[in-house]
Amino acid sequence: MSAAAETTLTLDNRFARELPELAVPWQAEEAPDPALLVLNDGLARRLGLDPEFLSSNDGIRLLTGNHVPAGATPVAQAYAGHQFGGYSPRLGDGRALLLGEVTGPDGHQLDLHLKGSGRTPFARAGDGLAVVGPMLREYLVSESMHALGIPSTRALAVVATGRQVRREGLLPGALLARVAASHLRVGSFQYARAADDVDLLRRLADHAIARHYPAAAAAEQPYLELFRNVLAAQADLVARWMLVGFVHGVMNTDNMTISGETIDYGPCAFMDAFDPGALYSSIDTGGRYAYSNQPIVAEWNLARLAEALLPLLHEDQEKAVELAVEALGLFRPAYGAAWQAGMLAKLGLPAPADGSPADPESAGLVDGALALLKDGPVDHTQFFRNLVKAARGDAGPVRGMIMDLAAYDAWAARWLARQPDPALMDRTNPIYIPRNHLVEEALAAATAGDLAPFHLLLDAVGSPFTERPGLERFAEGPPADFGAYRSYCGT
Ligand code: AMP
Ligand code: MG
């Protein structure tokens, strides 16, 4: 890449231009002593950015928002949201900024966004800051999700700011630069709807269609088609979470994207032992966002999106409600089909190519596998990895982890009769996930200044399906004394 191209990051200000009512132009706080902690070279190159430049002083100033390229308009985005079921009319980016849109290699625009860049007019009582541990955590988990083939925002870099931040004591401050298809959320539509400005709502919907679902523009009812597309994307996304044992932890409507990417890695975690009630967030005392509630919550959030879209769906609001309810009815079958197809793949069984429901025997095997998991406790990830061994003729490891062996043997006889494909299972069942005990260990070391464990773990979860000698520790469950895991919001 030429020297000129290295230093001219071209950022559009499309969101700020098209939706000024949702964009407050703002500047990042000056980082007193910035130091690059981790840079995603591969992602940088995909965006046409030179990693060497990004590692330079000028590059780091760009990554902290302290140098704004010509033509860019960094903004704090306004949005509303239901948090734990209660509506907040004004949330918005309290500690984040949209720097602008960068055009990716496929010609699509992607958001370049900062988290931890200082207080904005939406900061309320917050300090606008973020600290090293949680920003590295988002880096690790979002890159793991991407490597697992699960739509997610991506992490471009974490920069230590050199500022001390008050949390439980003083902690080193940091900022995450992330890349997303967009930062439009269900809460963005709730905000526009509450503004009682149909023109704004229409411009927001048009912006979302143009960026994420361009084919909807040609549909007979483009806004209903937008809703159907978001619903399909979210049904598929949440099914993928469930298939790897991911608990998002804070599925508020402001944390649910229109693009269908996973966003906002706060109190999220991957489960070790399978547990339908798995929940890690210290503030979710009611268990609203527990593992098995996630599909229901996604549907509830989509109902809030439908409500926000009502003025665009039909001029007669009763008709609009009818259309919305009918479309919402698509969620359960879409989710069920995505989950079942994913489970079949995890079991090495072919799914019907046309998306139709599985035959009764295959569906029964899926239900049987779930029953074995529920009978546990069994490590979710290792259960499926050991099933791959069983498909290759070695039933010992999986039998070694099951309580009800008679139930397993009866199920396995039927399963093996279907000749499961171990190569498909290898591609579908991860070996390395960011297990809580490993993440905590890596982040504690990083906060104390040693990034080596972080990079080792990042390397493992970056190729989750490829078994590598020397990484055995990363495939194992937590030590017996690890105990119940708690993660914290407001990080
Ligand atoms: P979250 O639960 O991380 O999605 O955040 C919910 C809301 O709180 C958003 O409006 C955030 O911008 C805001 N917020 C979270 N942490 C902070 C902070 N330290 N300073 C200012 N605003 C914050
Ligand atoms: Mg959020």
Coordinates of C-alpha atoms and ligand atoms in Angstrom, one line a residue:
M1 CA 0.0 0.0 0.0
S2 CA 1.3 3.5 -0.8
A3 CA 2.3 5.9 1.9
A4 CA -0.6 8.2 0.8
A5 CA -3.2 5.5 1.1
E6 CA -1.9 4.4 4.5
T7 CA -2.7 7.7 6.2
T8 CA -5.9 8.7 4.5
L9 CA -8.7 6.8 6.0
T10 CA -11.8 7.8 4.2
L11 CA -14.8 8.0 6.5
D12 CA -18.2 8.8 5.3
N13 CA -20.7 10.6 7.6
R14 CA -23.8 8.9 6.1
F15 CA -25.6 8.3 9.3
A16 CA -25.0 11.8 10.6
R17 CA -26.0 13.2 7.2
E18 CA -29.2 11.2 6.7
L19 CA -30.4 11.0 10.3
P20 CA -29.2 14.2 12.0
E21 CA -32.0 13.9 14.6
L22 CA -30.3 10.7 15.8
A23 CA -26.8 12.1 15.7
V24 CA -25.0 14.5 18.1
P25 CA -21.7 15.6 16.7
W26 CA -19.1 15.0 19.4
Q27 CA -15.4 14.6 20.0
A28 CA -13.6 11.9 21.8
E29 CA -11.8 12.8 25.1
E30 CA -8.1 13.2 24.7
A31 CA -6.2 10.0 25.8
P32 CA -3.3 11.3 28.0
D33 CA -0.9 8.5 27.2
P34 CA -2.3 6.1 24.6
A35 CA -0.7 2.7 24.0
L36 CA -1.9 0.1 21.5
L37 CA -2.7 -3.1 23.4
V38 CA -4.0 -5.3 20.5
L39 CA -4.7 -4.7 16.9
N40 CA -6.6 -6.9 14.5
D41 CA -4.2 -7.0 11.6
G42 CA -6.4 -9.1 9.4
L43 CA -9.5 -7.0 9.9
A44 CA -7.5 -3.8 9.4
R45 CA -6.2 -5.1 6.0
R46 CA -9.8 -6.1 5.0
L47 CA -10.8 -2.5 5.6
G48 CA -7.9 -1.3 3.4
L49 CA -6.0 0.0 6.5
D50 CA -2.3 -0.6 7.0
P51 CA -1.6 -2.3 10.4
E52 CA 1.8 -0.6 10.5
F53 CA 0.2 2.8 10.1
L54 CA -2.4 2.0 12.7
S55 CA 0.4 1.1 15.1
S56 CA 2.1 4.4 14.6
N57 CA 1.4 7.5 16.8
D58 CA -0.8 8.9 14.1
G59 CA -2.7 5.6 13.7
I60 CA -3.2 5.4 17.4
R61 CA -4.6 9.0 17.5
L62 CA -7.0 7.9 14.8
L63 CA -8.0 4.8 16.8
T64 CA -8.7 6.9 19.9
G65 CA -10.8 9.5 18.0
N66 CA -8.2 12.1 18.8
H67 CA -7.4 12.6 15.1
V68 CA -10.5 13.0 13.0
P69 CA -9.9 12.5 9.3
A70 CA -11.1 15.2 7.0
G71 CA -14.7 14.8 6.0
A72 CA -15.6 12.6 9.0
T73 CA -18.3 13.7 11.6
P74 CA -18.0 11.6 14.8
V75 CA -21.4 11.4 16.5
A76 CA -23.0 10.0 19.6
Q77 CA -26.1 8.1 18.4
A78 CA -29.4 8.6 20.1
Y79 CA -31.6 5.6 20.9
A80 CA -34.2 4.5 23.3
G81 CA -34.7 1.0 24.7
H82 CA -36.4 -1.4 27.0
Q83 CA -33.9 -2.4 29.7
F84 CA -35.0 -5.5 31.6
G85 CA -38.5 -4.8 30.4
G86 CA -38.7 -1.2 31.5
Y87 CA -38.7 1.6 28.8
S88 CA -36.1 4.3 28.8
P89 CA -36.9 7.0 26.2
R90 CA -33.4 8.3 26.1
L91 CA -30.3 6.1 26.3
G92 CA -27.9 6.8 23.4
D93 CA -24.1 6.4 23.2
G94 CA -23.1 7.5 26.7
R95 CA -19.5 6.5 26.2
A96 CA -19.3 5.7 22.6
L97 CA -18.9 7.4 19.2
L98 CA -19.6 6.5 15.7
L99 CA -16.5 7.8 13.9
G100 CA -18.1 7.2 10.5
E101 CA -18.6 4.6 7.8
V102 CA -15.7 2.9 6.0
T103 CA -16.2 1.1 2.7
G104 CA -15.3 -2.5 3.0
P105 CA -13.7 -4.7 0.3
D106 CA -17.1 -5.8 -1.0
G107 CA -18.3 -2.2 -1.4
H108 CA -20.5 -2.4 1.7
Q109 CA -20.2 0.4 4.2
L110 CA -19.2 -0.6 7.8
D111 CA -19.4 1.5 10.9
L112 CA -16.1 2.4 12.7
H113 CA -17.1 3.0 16.3
L114 CA -15.3 3.7 19.6
K115 CA -16.4 2.5 23.0
G116 CA -14.9 4.2 26.1
S117 CA -14.1 7.5 24.3
G118 CA -15.4 9.8 27.1
R119 CA -18.6 11.4 28.2
T120 CA -21.3 12.5 25.7
P121 CA -24.6 14.3 26.2
F122 CA -26.1 10.8 26.8
A123 CA -23.7 9.9 29.6
R124 CA -26.2 10.6 32.5
A125 CA -24.3 9.6 35.7
G126 CA -21.7 7.5 33.8
D127 CA -18.0 8.6 33.4
G128 CA -18.0 7.8 29.7
L129 CA -15.0 5.5 30.1
A130 CA -14.1 1.9 29.9
V131 CA -11.3 -0.2 31.3
V132 CA -8.7 -2.7 29.9
G133 CA -10.3 -5.9 31.2
P134 CA -13.8 -5.5 29.7
M135 CA -12.6 -4.0 26.4
L136 CA -10.2 -7.0 25.9
R137 CA -13.1 -9.2 26.9
E138 CA -15.3 -7.8 24.1
Y139 CA -12.3 -8.1 21.7
L140 CA -11.9 -11.8 22.6
V141 CA -15.5 -12.9 22.7
S142 CA -16.6 -11.0 19.6
E143 CA -13.6 -12.4 17.6
S144 CA -14.5 -15.8 18.9
M145 CA -18.1 -15.4 17.7
H146 CA -16.9 -14.3 14.3
A147 CA -14.6 -17.4 14.1
L148 CA -17.5 -19.6 15.1
G149 CA -19.4 -18.2 12.0
I150 CA -21.9 -16.3 14.2
P151 CA -22.7 -12.8 13.0
S152 CA -21.0 -10.2 15.3
T153 CA -19.5 -6.8 15.5
R154 CA -15.8 -7.2 15.1
A155 CA -12.9 -5.8 17.2
L156 CA -10.3 -3.7 15.4
A157 CA -8.2 -2.6 18.4
V158 CA -7.9 -2.0 22.1
V159 CA -5.9 1.1 23.1
A160 CA -5.0 1.8 26.7
T161 CA -5.6 5.4 27.3
G162 CA -3.1 6.0 30.1
R163 CA -6.0 7.3 32.3
Q164 CA -6.9 5.6 35.6
V165 CA -10.6 4.9 35.8
R166 CA -12.6 4.5 39.1
R167 CA -14.4 1.1 39.2
E168 CA -13.9 -1.2 42.1
G169 CA -10.7 0.7 42.9
L170 CA -8.7 2.4 40.2
L171 CA -8.3 0.4 36.9
P172 CA -6.3 1.2 33.7
G173 CA -8.6 2.9 31.2
A174 CA -9.0 1.6 27.6
L175 CA -11.0 2.1 24.5
L176 CA -12.2 -0.4 21.9
A177 CA -12.4 0.4 18.2
R178 CA -15.0 -1.9 16.7
V179 CA -16.5 -2.5 13.3
A180 CA -20.1 -3.3 12.6
A181 CA -22.5 -3.7 9.7
S182 CA -24.2 -0.7 11.5
H183 CA -25.1 0.3 15.0
L184 CA -28.8 0.5 14.2
R185 CA -30.8 -1.1 17.0
V186 CA -34.4 -1.9 17.8
G187 CA -33.9 1.0 20.2
S188 CA -33.1 3.4 17.3
F189 CA -36.5 2.7 15.9
Q190 CA -38.1 3.1 19.3
Y191 CA -36.5 6.5 19.6
A192 CA -37.7 7.7 16.2
R193 CA -41.2 6.4 16.9
A194 CA -41.3 8.2 20.3
A195 CA -40.3 11.4 18.5
D196 CA -43.6 11.2 16.7
D197 CA -42.0 12.2 13.4
V198 CA -43.1 9.8 10.7
D199 CA -40.7 11.3 8.2
L200 CA -37.8 10.5 10.6
L201 CA -39.1 7.0 11.1
R202 CA -39.3 6.5 7.3
R203 CA -35.8 7.9 6.7
L204 CA -34.5 5.5 9.4
A205 CA -36.2 2.6 7.9
D206 CA -35.0 3.6 4.4
H207 CA -31.5 3.9 5.8
A208 CA -31.7 0.4 7.3
I209 CA -33.1 -1.1 4.1
A210 CA -30.4 0.5 2.0
R211 CA -27.6 -0.7 4.3
H212 CA -28.9 -4.2 5.2
Y213 CA -31.7 -5.5 3.2
P214 CA -31.6 -3.6 -0.2
A215 CA -33.9 -6.2 -1.8
A216 CA -36.7 -5.1 0.5
A217 CA -36.9 -1.7 -1.3
A218 CA -38.4 -3.5 -4.3
A219 CA -41.0 -5.4 -2.2
E220 CA -44.7 -4.6 -2.4
Q221 CA -44.5 -3.4 1.3
P222 CA -40.9 -2.5 1.9
Y223 CA -41.3 -1.7 5.6
L224 CA -43.1 -5.0 6.4
E225 CA -40.3 -6.7 4.4
L226 CA -37.7 -4.9 6.5
F227 CA -39.4 -6.2 9.6
R228 CA -39.5 -9.8 8.2
N229 CA -35.9 -9.6 7.3
V230 CA -34.8 -8.4 10.8
L231 CA -37.0 -11.2 12.3
A232 CA -35.4 -13.8 10.1
A233 CA -31.8 -12.5 10.9
Q234 CA -32.5 -12.5 14.6
A235 CA -34.1 -16.0 14.6
D236 CA -31.1 -17.3 12.9
L237 CA -28.7 -15.4 15.2
V238 CA -30.3 -16.5 18.4
A239 CA -30.4 -20.1 17.2
R240 CA -26.7 -19.9 16.6
W241 CA -26.1 -18.6 20.1
M242 CA -28.1 -21.5 21.6
L243 CA -26.2 -24.1 19.5
V244 CA -22.8 -23.0 21.0
G245 CA -24.1 -22.3 24.5
F246 CA -23.7 -18.5 24.4
V247 CA -25.6 -16.4 26.9
H248 CA -25.7 -12.7 25.8
G249 CA -26.8 -11.6 29.2
V250 CA -28.3 -8.2 28.4
M251 CA -30.8 -8.5 25.6
N252 CA -32.3 -5.1 26.1
T253 CA -33.8 -3.6 22.9
D254 CA -31.0 -1.2 22.6
N255 CA -28.6 -4.1 22.4
M256 CA -30.4 -5.9 19.5
T257 CA -29.2 -4.9 16.1
I258 CA -31.2 -4.4 12.9
S259 CA -28.4 -6.1 10.9
G260 CA -28.6 -9.4 12.8
E261 CA -25.1 -9.1 14.3
T262 CA -24.4 -9.8 18.0
I263 CA -23.6 -6.6 19.7
D264 CA -22.6 -5.3 23.1
Y265 CA -20.5 -7.8 25.0
G266 CA -21.2 -6.9 28.6
P267 CA -22.1 -9.7 31.0
C268 CA -22.1 -12.4 28.3
A269 CA -20.6 -15.9 28.8
F270 CA -20.4 -19.3 27.2
M271 CA -21.8 -22.1 29.4
D272 CA -19.6 -24.9 30.5
A273 CA -22.0 -27.5 31.9
F274 CA -25.3 -27.5 30.0
D275 CA -27.9 -25.6 32.0
P276 CA -31.1 -24.2 30.6
G277 CA -31.1 -21.6 33.4
A278 CA -27.5 -20.5 32.8
L279 CA -27.2 -16.9 33.7
Y280 CA -24.0 -14.9 34.5
S281 CA -25.1 -11.3 34.8
S282 CA -24.8 -10.1 38.4
I283 CA -27.7 -7.6 37.8
D284 CA -30.2 -9.9 36.2
T285 CA -31.7 -11.1 39.4
G286 CA -35.0 -12.2 37.8
G287 CA -33.2 -14.4 35.3
R288 CA -34.9 -12.6 32.4
Y289 CA -31.9 -13.2 30.1
A290 CA -31.1 -16.7 31.1
Y291 CA -29.9 -19.1 28.3
S292 CA -33.3 -20.8 27.6
N293 CA -35.2 -17.5 27.6
Q294 CA -33.2 -16.0 24.8
P295 CA -35.5 -17.0 21.9
I296 CA -38.6 -15.7 23.8
V297 CA -36.8 -12.4 24.6
A298 CA -35.8 -12.0 21.0
E299 CA -39.4 -12.4 20.0
W300 CA -40.5 -9.9 22.6
N301 CA -37.9 -7.4 21.4
L302 CA -39.1 -7.9 17.8
A303 CA -42.6 -7.1 19.0
R304 CA -41.2 -3.8 20.3
L305 CA -39.7 -3.2 16.8
A306 CA -43.0 -4.0 15.2
E307 CA -44.7 -1.4 17.4
A308 CA -42.2 1.2 16.5
L309 CA -42.8 0.5 12.8
L310 CA -46.6 0.5 12.9
P311 CA -47.0 4.0 11.3
L312 CA -45.1 2.7 8.3
L313 CA -46.9 -0.6 7.9
H314 CA -50.4 0.7 7.0
E315 CA -52.2 4.0 7.2
D316 CA -55.0 2.2 9.1
Q317 CA -53.3 1.4 12.4
E318 CA -55.6 -1.6 13.1
K319 CA -54.6 -3.1 9.7
A320 CA -51.0 -2.3 10.7
V321 CA -51.3 -4.2 13.9
E322 CA -52.8 -7.2 12.0
L323 CA -49.8 -7.2 9.6
A324 CA -47.3 -6.9 12.4
V325 CA -48.9 -9.8 14.4
E326 CA -49.0 -12.0 11.3
A327 CA -45.3 -11.3 10.6
L328 CA -44.4 -11.9 14.2
G329 CA -45.9 -15.3 13.9
L330 CA -43.0 -16.2 11.6
F331 CA -40.5 -16.0 14.4
R332 CA -41.2 -19.3 16.2
P333 CA -41.1 -21.4 13.0
A334 CA -38.0 -19.6 11.7
Y335 CA -36.2 -20.0 15.0
G336 CA -37.3 -23.6 15.4
A337 CA -36.1 -24.5 11.8
A338 CA -32.7 -22.7 12.3
W339 CA -32.1 -24.4 15.7
Q340 CA -33.2 -27.9 14.4
A341 CA -31.0 -27.6 11.3
G342 CA -28.1 -26.5 13.5
M343 CA -28.6 -29.4 15.9
L344 CA -28.8 -31.9 13.0
A345 CA -25.5 -30.6 11.7
K346 CA -24.0 -30.9 15.2
L347 CA -25.1 -34.5 15.2
G348 CA -23.6 -35.1 11.8
L349 CA -27.0 -35.7 10.2
P350 CA -28.2 -34.1 6.9
A351 CA -30.9 -31.4 7.2
P352 CA -33.5 -31.2 4.4
A353 CA -32.0 -29.0 1.7
D354 CA -35.2 -27.0 1.2
G355 CA -35.5 -25.9 4.8
S356 CA -38.5 -28.1 5.5
P357 CA -38.8 -29.8 8.9
A358 CA -36.7 -32.9 9.6
D359 CA -38.1 -36.4 9.3
P360 CA -39.6 -37.7 12.6
E361 CA -36.7 -40.0 13.3
S362 CA -34.1 -37.2 12.9
A363 CA -36.3 -34.8 14.9
G364 CA -36.5 -37.5 17.6
L365 CA -32.7 -37.8 17.7
V366 CA -32.3 -34.0 18.2
D367 CA -34.8 -34.1 21.1
G368 CA -33.0 -37.2 22.5
A369 CA -29.6 -35.4 22.4
L370 CA -31.2 -32.4 24.3
A371 CA -32.7 -34.8 26.9
L372 CA -29.2 -36.3 27.5
L373 CA -27.8 -32.8 28.0
K374 CA -30.6 -31.8 30.3
D375 CA -30.1 -35.0 32.3
G376 CA -26.5 -33.8 32.9
P377 CA -24.5 -32.1 34.3
V378 CA -22.5 -32.5 31.1
D379 CA -20.0 -30.0 29.6
H380 CA -21.9 -28.7 26.5
T381 CA -18.9 -28.3 24.2
Q382 CA -17.2 -31.5 25.2
F383 CA -20.4 -33.5 24.9
F384 CA -20.6 -32.7 21.2
R385 CA -16.8 -33.1 20.7
N386 CA -17.0 -36.6 22.3
L387 CA -19.9 -37.4 20.1
V388 CA -17.6 -36.8 17.1
K389 CA -15.3 -39.5 18.6
A390 CA -18.3 -41.8 19.0
A391 CA -19.2 -41.2 15.4
R392 CA -15.7 -42.4 14.6
G393 CA -16.2 -45.5 16.7
D394 CA -14.9 -44.5 20.1
A395 CA -17.9 -44.2 22.4
G396 CA -15.7 -44.3 25.6
P397 CA -15.3 -40.5 26.1
V398 CA -19.0 -39.6 25.7
R399 CA -20.1 -42.6 27.8
G400 CA -17.7 -41.5 30.5
M401 CA -19.6 -38.2 30.9
I402 CA -23.2 -39.5 30.9
M403 CA -25.2 -40.5 34.0
D404 CA -27.9 -42.5 32.4
L405 CA -25.9 -44.9 30.2
A406 CA -28.9 -47.0 29.3
A407 CA -30.6 -43.9 27.8
Y408 CA -27.4 -42.9 26.0
D409 CA -26.9 -46.4 24.5
A410 CA -30.5 -46.6 23.3
W411 CA -30.2 -43.1 21.7
A412 CA -26.7 -43.8 20.3
A413 CA -27.9 -47.0 18.6
R414 CA -30.6 -45.1 16.7
W415 CA -28.1 -42.2 16.0
L416 CA -25.3 -44.5 14.7
A417 CA -27.8 -46.3 12.5
R418 CA -28.2 -43.0 10.6
Q419 CA -24.4 -43.0 9.9
P420 CA -23.6 -39.6 11.2
D421 CA -20.9 -37.7 9.2
P422 CA -17.9 -37.0 11.5
A423 CA -16.4 -34.5 9.1
L424 CA -19.7 -32.4 9.3
M425 CA -19.5 -32.7 13.1
D426 CA -15.9 -31.5 13.1
R427 CA -16.9 -28.4 11.1
T428 CA -19.9 -27.7 13.4
N429 CA -18.8 -28.4 16.9
P430 CA -16.1 -26.1 18.3
I431 CA -13.2 -27.4 20.3
Y432 CA -12.1 -24.0 21.7
I433 CA -14.6 -21.5 23.1
P434 CA -13.7 -18.6 25.4
R435 CA -14.4 -20.4 28.6
N436 CA -15.0 -18.2 31.6
H437 CA -12.0 -19.4 33.7
L438 CA -9.7 -18.9 30.7
V439 CA -11.1 -15.5 29.9
E440 CA -10.7 -14.4 33.6
E441 CA -7.2 -15.7 33.7
A442 CA -6.2 -13.9 30.5
L443 CA -7.8 -10.6 31.5
A444 CA -6.3 -10.6 35.0
A445 CA -2.8 -11.1 33.4
A446 CA -3.5 -8.4 30.8
T447 CA -4.7 -5.9 33.4
A448 CA -1.4 -6.5 35.3
G449 CA 0.5 -5.8 32.0
D450 CA 1.1 -9.3 30.6
L451 CA -0.8 -9.8 27.3
A452 CA 0.8 -13.2 26.5
P453 CA -2.1 -15.4 27.9
F454 CA -4.6 -13.1 26.1
H455 CA -2.9 -13.8 22.8
L456 CA -2.7 -17.5 23.4
L457 CA -6.4 -17.7 24.1
L458 CA -7.3 -15.4 21.2
D459 CA -5.3 -17.7 18.9
A460 CA -7.1 -20.8 20.2
V461 CA -10.6 -19.4 19.8
G462 CA -9.7 -17.7 16.5
S463 CA -9.6 -21.2 14.9
P464 CA -12.2 -23.0 17.0
F465 CA -12.7 -26.1 14.9
T466 CA -9.0 -27.0 14.3
E467 CA -7.5 -29.2 17.0
R468 CA -3.9 -28.3 17.7
P469 CA -1.4 -30.0 20.0
G470 CA -0.4 -27.8 22.9
L471 CA -3.8 -26.3 23.3
E472 CA -5.4 -29.2 25.3
R473 CA -5.9 -26.9 28.3
F474 CA -8.1 -24.6 26.2
A475 CA -10.5 -27.5 25.4
E476 CA -11.0 -28.5 29.0
G477 CA -13.8 -27.5 31.4
P478 CA -13.2 -25.3 34.4
P479 CA -11.3 -26.6 37.4
A480 CA -13.5 -28.0 40.1
D481 CA -12.9 -25.1 42.4
F482 CA -13.9 -22.4 39.8
G483 CA -17.4 -22.1 41.2
A484 CA -20.4 -20.2 39.9
Y485 CA -19.4 -17.5 37.4
R486 CA -20.6 -14.0 37.7
S487 CA -20.0 -11.2 35.2
Y488 CA -20.7 -7.5 35.5
C489 CA -22.5 -4.9 33.6
G490 CA -21.6 -1.2 33.5
T491 CA -18.1 -2.2 32.7
Ligands
AMP1 P1 -25.1 -1.1 27.9 O1 -25.9 -1.9 29.0 O2 -23.6 -1.3 28.0 O3 -25.7 -1.4 26.6 O4 -25.4 0.4 28.2 C1 -26.6 1.0 28.4 C2 -26.6 2.5 28.4 O5 -25.7 3.0 29.4 C3 -26.0 3.0 27.1 O6 -26.8 4.2 26.8 C4 -24.6 3.3 27.4 O7 -24.0 4.3 26.6 C5 -24.7 3.8 28.8 N1 -23.4 3.6 29.6 C6 -22.9 2.4 30.0 N2 -21.7 2.6 30.7 C7 -21.5 3.9 30.7 C8 -20.4 4.8 31.2 N3 -19.4 4.3 31.9 N4 -20.6 6.1 31.0 C9 -21.6 6.6 30.3 N5 -22.6 5.9 29.8 C10 -22.6 4.5 30.0
MG2 MG -25.5 -1.2 24.7

